[in-house]
mmCIF file with all atom_site columns, C-alpha atoms in Angstrom:
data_model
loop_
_atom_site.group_PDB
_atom_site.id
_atom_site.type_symbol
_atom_site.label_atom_id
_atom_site.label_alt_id
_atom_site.label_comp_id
_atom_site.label_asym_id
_atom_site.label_entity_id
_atom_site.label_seq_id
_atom_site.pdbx_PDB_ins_code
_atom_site.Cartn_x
_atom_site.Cartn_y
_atom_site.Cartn_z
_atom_site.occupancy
_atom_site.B_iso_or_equiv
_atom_site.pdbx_formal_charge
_atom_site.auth_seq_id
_atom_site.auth_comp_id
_atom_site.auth_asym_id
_atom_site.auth_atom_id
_atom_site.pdbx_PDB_model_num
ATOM 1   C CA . UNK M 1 1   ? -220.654 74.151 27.684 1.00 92.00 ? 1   UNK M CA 1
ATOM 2   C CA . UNK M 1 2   ? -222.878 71.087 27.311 1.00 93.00 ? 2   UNK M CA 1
ATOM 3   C CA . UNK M 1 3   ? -219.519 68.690 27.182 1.00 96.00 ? 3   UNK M CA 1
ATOM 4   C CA . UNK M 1 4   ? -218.000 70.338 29.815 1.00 96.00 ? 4   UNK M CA 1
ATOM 5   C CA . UNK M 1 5   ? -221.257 70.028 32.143 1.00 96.00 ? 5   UNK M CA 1
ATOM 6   C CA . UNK M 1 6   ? -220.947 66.341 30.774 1.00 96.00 ? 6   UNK M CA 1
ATOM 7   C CA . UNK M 1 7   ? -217.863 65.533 32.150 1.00 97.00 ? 7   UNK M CA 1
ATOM 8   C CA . UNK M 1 8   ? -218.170 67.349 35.600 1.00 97.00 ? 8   UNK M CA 1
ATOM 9   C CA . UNK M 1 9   ? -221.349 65.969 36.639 1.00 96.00 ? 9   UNK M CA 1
ATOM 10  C CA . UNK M 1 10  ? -219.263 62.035 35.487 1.00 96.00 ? 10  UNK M CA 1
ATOM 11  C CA . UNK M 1 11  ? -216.304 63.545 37.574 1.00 96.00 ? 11  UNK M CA 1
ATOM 12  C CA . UNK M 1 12  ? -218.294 64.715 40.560 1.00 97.00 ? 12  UNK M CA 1
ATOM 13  C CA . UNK M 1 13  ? -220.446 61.384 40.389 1.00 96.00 ? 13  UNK M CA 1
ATOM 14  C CA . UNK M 1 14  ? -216.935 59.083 40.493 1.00 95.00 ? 14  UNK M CA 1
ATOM 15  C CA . UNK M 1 15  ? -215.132 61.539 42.918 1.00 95.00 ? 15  UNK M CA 1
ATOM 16  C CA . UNK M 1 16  ? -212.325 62.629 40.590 1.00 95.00 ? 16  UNK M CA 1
ATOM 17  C CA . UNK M 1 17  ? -210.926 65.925 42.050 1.00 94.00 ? 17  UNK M CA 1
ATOM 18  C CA . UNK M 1 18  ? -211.644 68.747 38.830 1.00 96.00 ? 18  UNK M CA 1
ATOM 19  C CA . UNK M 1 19  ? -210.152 72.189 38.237 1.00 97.00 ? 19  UNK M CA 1
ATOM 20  C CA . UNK M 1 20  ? -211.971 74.149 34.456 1.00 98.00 ? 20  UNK M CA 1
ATOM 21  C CA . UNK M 1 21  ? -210.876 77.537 34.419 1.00 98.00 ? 21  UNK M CA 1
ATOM 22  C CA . UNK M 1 22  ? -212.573 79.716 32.312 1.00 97.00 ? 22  UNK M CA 1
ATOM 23  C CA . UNK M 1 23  ? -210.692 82.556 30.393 1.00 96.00 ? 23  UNK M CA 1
ATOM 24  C CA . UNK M 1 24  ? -213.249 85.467 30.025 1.00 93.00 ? 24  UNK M CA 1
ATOM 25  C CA . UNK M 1 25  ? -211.844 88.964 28.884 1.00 93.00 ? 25  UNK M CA 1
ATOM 26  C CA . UNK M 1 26  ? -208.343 88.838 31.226 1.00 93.00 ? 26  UNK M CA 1
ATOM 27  C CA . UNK M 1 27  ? -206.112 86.760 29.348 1.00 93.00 ? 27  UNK M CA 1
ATOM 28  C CA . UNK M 1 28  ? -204.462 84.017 31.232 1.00 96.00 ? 28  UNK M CA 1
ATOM 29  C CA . UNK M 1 29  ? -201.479 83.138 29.228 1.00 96.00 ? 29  UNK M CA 1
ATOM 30  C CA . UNK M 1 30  ? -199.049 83.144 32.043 1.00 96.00 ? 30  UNK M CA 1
ATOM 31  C CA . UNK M 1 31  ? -201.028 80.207 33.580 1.00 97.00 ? 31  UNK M CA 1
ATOM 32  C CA . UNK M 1 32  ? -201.072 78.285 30.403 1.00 97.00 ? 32  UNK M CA 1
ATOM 33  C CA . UNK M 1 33  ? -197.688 78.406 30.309 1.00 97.00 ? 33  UNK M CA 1
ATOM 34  C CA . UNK M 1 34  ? -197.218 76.604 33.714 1.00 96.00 ? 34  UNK M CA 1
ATOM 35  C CA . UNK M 1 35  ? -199.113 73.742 31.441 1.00 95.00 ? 35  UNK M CA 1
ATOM 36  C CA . UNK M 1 36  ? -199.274 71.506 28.293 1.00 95.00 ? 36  UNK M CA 1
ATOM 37  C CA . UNK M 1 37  ? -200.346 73.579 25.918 1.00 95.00 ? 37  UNK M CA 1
ATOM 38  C CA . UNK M 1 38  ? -203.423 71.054 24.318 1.00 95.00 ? 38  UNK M CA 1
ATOM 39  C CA . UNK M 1 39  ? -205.291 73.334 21.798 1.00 95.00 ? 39  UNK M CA 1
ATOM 40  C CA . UNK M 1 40  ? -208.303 71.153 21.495 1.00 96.00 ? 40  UNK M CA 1
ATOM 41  C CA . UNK M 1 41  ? -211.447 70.960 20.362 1.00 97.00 ? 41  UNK M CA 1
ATOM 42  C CA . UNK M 1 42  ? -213.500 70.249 23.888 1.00 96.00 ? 42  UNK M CA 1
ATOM 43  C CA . UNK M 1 43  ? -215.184 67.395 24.758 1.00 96.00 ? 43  UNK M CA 1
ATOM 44  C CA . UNK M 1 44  ? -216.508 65.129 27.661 1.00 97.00 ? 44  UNK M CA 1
ATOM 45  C CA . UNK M 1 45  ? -214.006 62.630 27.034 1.00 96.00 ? 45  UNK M CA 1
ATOM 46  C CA . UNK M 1 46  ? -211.139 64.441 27.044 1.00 96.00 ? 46  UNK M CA 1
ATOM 47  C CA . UNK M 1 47  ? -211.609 66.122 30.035 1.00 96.00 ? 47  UNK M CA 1
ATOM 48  C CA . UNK M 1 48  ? -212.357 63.171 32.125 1.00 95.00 ? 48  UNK M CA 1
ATOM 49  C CA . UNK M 1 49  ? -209.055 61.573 30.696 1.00 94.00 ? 49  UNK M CA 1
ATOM 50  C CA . UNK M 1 50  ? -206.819 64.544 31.630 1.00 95.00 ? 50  UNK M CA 1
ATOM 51  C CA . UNK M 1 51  ? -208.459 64.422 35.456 1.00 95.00 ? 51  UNK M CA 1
ATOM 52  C CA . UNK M 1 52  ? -207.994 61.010 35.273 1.00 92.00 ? 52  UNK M CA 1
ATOM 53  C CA . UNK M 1 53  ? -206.629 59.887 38.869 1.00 87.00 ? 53  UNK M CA 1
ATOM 54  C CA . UNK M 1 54  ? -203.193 58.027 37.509 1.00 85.00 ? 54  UNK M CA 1
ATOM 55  C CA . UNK M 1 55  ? -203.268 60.751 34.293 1.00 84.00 ? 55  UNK M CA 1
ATOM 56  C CA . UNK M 1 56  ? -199.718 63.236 34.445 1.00 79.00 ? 56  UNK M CA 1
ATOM 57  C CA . UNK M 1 57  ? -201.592 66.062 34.148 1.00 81.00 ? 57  UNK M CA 1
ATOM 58  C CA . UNK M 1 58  ? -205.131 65.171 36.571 1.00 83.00 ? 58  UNK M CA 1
ATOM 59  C CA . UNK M 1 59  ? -203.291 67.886 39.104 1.00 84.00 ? 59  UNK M CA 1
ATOM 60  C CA . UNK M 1 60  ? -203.055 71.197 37.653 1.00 93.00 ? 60  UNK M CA 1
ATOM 61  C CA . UNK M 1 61  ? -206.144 73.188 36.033 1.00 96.00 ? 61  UNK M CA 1
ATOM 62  C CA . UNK M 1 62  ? -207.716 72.944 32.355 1.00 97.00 ? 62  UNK M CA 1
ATOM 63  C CA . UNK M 1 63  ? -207.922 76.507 30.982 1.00 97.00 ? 63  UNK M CA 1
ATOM 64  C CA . UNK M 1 64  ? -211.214 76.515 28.535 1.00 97.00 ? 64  UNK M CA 1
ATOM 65  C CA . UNK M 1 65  ? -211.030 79.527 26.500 1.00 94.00 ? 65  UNK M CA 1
ATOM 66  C CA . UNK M 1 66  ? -211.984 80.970 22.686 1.00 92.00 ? 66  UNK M CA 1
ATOM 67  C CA . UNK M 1 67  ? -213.886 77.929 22.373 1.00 91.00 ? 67  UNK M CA 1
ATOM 68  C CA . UNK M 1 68  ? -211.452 75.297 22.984 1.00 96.00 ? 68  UNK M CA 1
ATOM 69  C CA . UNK M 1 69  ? -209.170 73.296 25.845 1.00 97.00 ? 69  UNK M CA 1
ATOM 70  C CA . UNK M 1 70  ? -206.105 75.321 25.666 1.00 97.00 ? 70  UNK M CA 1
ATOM 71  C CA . UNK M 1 71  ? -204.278 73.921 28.141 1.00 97.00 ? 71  UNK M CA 1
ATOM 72  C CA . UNK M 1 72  ? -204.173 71.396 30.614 1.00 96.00 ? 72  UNK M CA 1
ATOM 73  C CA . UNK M 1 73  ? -202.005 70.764 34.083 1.00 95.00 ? 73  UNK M CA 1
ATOM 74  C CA . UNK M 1 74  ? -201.751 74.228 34.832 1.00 97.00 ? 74  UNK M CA 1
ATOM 75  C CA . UNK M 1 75  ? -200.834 75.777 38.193 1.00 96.00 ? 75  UNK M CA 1
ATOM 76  C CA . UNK M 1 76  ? -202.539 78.170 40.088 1.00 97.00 ? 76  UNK M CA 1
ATOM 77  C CA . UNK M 1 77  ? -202.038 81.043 42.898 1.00 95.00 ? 77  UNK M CA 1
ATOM 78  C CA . UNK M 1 78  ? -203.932 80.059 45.837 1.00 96.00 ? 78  UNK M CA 1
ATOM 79  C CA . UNK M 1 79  ? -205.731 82.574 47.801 1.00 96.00 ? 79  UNK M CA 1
ATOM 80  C CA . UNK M 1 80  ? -204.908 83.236 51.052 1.00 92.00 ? 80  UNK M CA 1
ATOM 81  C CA . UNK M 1 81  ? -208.169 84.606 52.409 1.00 92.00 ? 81  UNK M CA 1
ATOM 82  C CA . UNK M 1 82  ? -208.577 83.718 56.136 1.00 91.00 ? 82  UNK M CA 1
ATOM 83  C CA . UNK M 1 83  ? -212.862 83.386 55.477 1.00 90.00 ? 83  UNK M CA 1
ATOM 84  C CA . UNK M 1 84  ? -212.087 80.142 53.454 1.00 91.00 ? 84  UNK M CA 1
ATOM 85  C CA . UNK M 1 85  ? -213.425 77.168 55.081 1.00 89.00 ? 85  UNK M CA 1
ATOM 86  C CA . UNK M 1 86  ? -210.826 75.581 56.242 1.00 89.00 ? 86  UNK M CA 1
ATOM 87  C CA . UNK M 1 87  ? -211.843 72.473 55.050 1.00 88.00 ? 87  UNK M CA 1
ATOM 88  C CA . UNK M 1 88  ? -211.792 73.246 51.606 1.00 92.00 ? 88  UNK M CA 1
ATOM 89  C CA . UNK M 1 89  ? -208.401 72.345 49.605 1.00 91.00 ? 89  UNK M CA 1
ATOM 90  C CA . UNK M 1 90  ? -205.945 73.134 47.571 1.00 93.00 ? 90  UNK M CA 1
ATOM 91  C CA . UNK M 1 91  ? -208.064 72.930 44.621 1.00 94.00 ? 91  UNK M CA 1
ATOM 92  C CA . UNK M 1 92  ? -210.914 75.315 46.087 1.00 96.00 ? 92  UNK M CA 1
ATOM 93  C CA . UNK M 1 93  ? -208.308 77.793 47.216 1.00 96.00 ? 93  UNK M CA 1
ATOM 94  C CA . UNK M 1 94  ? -206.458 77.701 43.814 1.00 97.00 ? 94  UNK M CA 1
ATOM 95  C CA . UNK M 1 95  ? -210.039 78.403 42.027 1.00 97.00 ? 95  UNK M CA 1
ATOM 96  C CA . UNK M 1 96  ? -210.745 81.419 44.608 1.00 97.00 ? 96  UNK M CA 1
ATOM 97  C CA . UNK M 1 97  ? -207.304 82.835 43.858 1.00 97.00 ? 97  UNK M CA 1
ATOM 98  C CA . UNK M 1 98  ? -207.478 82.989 40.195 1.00 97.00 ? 98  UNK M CA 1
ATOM 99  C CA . UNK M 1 99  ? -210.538 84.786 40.432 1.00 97.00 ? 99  UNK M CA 1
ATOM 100 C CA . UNK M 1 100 ? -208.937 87.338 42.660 1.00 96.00 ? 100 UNK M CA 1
ATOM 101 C CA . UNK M 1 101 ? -206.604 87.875 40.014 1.00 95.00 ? 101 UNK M CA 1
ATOM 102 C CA . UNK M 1 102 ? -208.545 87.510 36.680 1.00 96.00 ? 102 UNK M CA 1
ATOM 103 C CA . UNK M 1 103 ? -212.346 87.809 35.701 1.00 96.00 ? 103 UNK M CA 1
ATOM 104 C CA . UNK M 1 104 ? -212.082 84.278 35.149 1.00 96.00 ? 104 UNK M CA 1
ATOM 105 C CA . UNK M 1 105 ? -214.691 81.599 36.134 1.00 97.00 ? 105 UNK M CA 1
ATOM 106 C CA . UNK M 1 106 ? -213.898 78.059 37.710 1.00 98.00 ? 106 UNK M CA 1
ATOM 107 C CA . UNK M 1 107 ? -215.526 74.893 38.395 1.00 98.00 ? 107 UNK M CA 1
ATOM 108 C CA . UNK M 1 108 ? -214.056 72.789 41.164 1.00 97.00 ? 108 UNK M CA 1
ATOM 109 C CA . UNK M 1 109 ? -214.730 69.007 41.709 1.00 97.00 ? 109 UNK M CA 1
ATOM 110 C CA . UNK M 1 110 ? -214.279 68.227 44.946 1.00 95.00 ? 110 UNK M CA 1
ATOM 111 C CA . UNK M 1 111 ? -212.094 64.887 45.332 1.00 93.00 ? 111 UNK M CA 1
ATOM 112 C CA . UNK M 1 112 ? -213.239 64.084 48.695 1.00 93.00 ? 112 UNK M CA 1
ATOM 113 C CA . UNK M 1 113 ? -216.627 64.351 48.660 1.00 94.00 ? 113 UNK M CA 1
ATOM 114 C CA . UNK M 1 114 ? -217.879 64.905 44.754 1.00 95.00 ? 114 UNK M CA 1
ATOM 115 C CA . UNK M 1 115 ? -219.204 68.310 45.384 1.00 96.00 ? 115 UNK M CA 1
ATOM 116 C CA . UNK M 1 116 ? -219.589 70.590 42.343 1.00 97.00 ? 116 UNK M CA 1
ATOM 117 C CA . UNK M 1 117 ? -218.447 73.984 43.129 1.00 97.00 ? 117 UNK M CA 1
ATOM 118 C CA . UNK M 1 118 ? -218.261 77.277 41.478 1.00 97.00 ? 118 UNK M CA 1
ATOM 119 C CA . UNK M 1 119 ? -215.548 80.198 42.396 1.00 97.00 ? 119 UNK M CA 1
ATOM 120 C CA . UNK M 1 120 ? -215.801 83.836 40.586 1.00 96.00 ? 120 UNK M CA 1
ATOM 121 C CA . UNK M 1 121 ? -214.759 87.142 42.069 1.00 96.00 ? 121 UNK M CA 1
ATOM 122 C CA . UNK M 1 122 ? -213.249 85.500 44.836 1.00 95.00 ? 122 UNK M CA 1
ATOM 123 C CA . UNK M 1 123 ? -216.294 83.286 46.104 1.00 95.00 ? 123 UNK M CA 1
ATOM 124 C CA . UNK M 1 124 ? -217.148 80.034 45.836 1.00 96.00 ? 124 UNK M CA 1
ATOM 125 C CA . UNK M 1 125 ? -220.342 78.878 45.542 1.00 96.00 ? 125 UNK M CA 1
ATOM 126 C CA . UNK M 1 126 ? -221.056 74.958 46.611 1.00 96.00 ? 126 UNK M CA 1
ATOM 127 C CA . UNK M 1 127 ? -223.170 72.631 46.181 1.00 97.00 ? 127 UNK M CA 1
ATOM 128 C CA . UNK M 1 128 ? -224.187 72.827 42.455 1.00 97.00 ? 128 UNK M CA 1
ATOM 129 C CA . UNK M 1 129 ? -226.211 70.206 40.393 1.00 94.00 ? 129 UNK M CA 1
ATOM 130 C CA . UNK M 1 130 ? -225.437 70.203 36.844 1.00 92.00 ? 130 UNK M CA 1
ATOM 131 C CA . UNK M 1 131 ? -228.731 72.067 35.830 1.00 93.00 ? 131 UNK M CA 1
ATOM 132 C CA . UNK M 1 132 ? -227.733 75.061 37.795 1.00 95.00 ? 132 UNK M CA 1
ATOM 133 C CA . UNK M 1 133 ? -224.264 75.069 36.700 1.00 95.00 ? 133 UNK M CA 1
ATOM 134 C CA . UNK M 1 134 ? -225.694 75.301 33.036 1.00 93.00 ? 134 UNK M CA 1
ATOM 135 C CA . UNK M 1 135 ? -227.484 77.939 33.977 1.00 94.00 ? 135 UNK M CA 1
ATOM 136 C CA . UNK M 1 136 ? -224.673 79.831 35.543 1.00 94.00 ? 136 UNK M CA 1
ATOM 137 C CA . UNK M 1 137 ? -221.965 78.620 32.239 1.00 93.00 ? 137 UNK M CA 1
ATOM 138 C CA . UNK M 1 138 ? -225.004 79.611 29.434 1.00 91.00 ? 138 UNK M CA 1
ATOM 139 C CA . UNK M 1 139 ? -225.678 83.149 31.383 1.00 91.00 ? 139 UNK M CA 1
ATOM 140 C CA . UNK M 1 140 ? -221.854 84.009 31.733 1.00 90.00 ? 140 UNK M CA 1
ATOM 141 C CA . UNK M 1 141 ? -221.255 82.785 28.182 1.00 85.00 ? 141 UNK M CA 1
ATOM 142 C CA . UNK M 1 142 ? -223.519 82.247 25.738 1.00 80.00 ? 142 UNK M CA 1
ATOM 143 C CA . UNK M 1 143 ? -224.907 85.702 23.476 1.00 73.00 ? 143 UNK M CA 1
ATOM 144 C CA . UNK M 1 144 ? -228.427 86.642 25.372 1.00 62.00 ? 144 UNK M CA 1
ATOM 145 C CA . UNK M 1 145 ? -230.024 86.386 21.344 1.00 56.00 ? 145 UNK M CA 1
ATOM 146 C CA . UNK M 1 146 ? -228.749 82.879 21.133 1.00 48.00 ? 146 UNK M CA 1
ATOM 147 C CA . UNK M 1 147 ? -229.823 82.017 24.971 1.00 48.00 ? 147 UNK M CA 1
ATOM 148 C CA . UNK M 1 148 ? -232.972 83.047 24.304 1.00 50.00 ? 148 UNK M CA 1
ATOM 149 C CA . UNK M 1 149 ? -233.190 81.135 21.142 1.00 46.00 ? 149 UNK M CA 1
ATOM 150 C CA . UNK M 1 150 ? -232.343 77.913 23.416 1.00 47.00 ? 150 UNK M CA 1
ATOM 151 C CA . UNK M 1 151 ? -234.452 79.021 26.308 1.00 46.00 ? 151 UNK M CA 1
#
């Protein structure tokens, strides 16, 4: 979690557009397959490289999931929900849709304007620092013994 928060407060800060998609009990192997499979241990580095503005893959969506970057340059369903602000983009509405599909949680950097964004159950909410988005990713993922532990 701490890498990935790593890497999207360094994307948000340089304006590099972001899709992390994480795989909670729904399995999303059909969208890996619309990917590189990567099978990686994560880390801050690697995810900035493969969102990377001239890298092949800096597109499509990184699917985080059993503990490791399983895929990278995926595509998504976008939703077609007519409350979405319609200046959001393709990236926001691909993060909504998956969720409307899957119990999957997503964090979107915006390209345009840096904003750190967070879609599950078909919302999105905007306008995350990376303190609160560690506190979303630790209560979503991490055991409650071992977040106490940390608290």
């Amino acid at each position: 979690i701490n890498e990935i928060i790593m890497a999207t407060d360094e994307l948000a800060e340089e304006k590099t557009g972001a899709l992390i998609v994480f795989e909670n009990e729904v399995g999303l192997r059909d969208y890996i397959e619309t990917g590189t499979e990567i099978n990686a241990q994560i880390s801050k580095e690697l995810i900035e490289n493969l969102f990377y503005k001239s890298a092949p893959l800096h597109d499509g969506a990184v699917i985080v999931g059993e503990g490791q970057l399983k895929a990278a340059g995926c595509l998504l369903n976008l939703s077609n929900k007519p409350s979405i602000n319609p200046k959001l983009g393709t990236r926001h509405r691909a993060a909504i849709g998956i969720t409307e599909e899957s119990d999957a949680l997503v964090i979107v950097v915006s390209e345009e304007s840096g904003v750190i964004s967070l879609a599950q159950d078909g919302e999105l909410i905007r306008y995350l620092d990376k303190s609160k988005l560690r506190e979303i990713l630790f209560k979503e993922f991490v055991p409650r013994k071992t977040n106490d532990f940390f608290s």
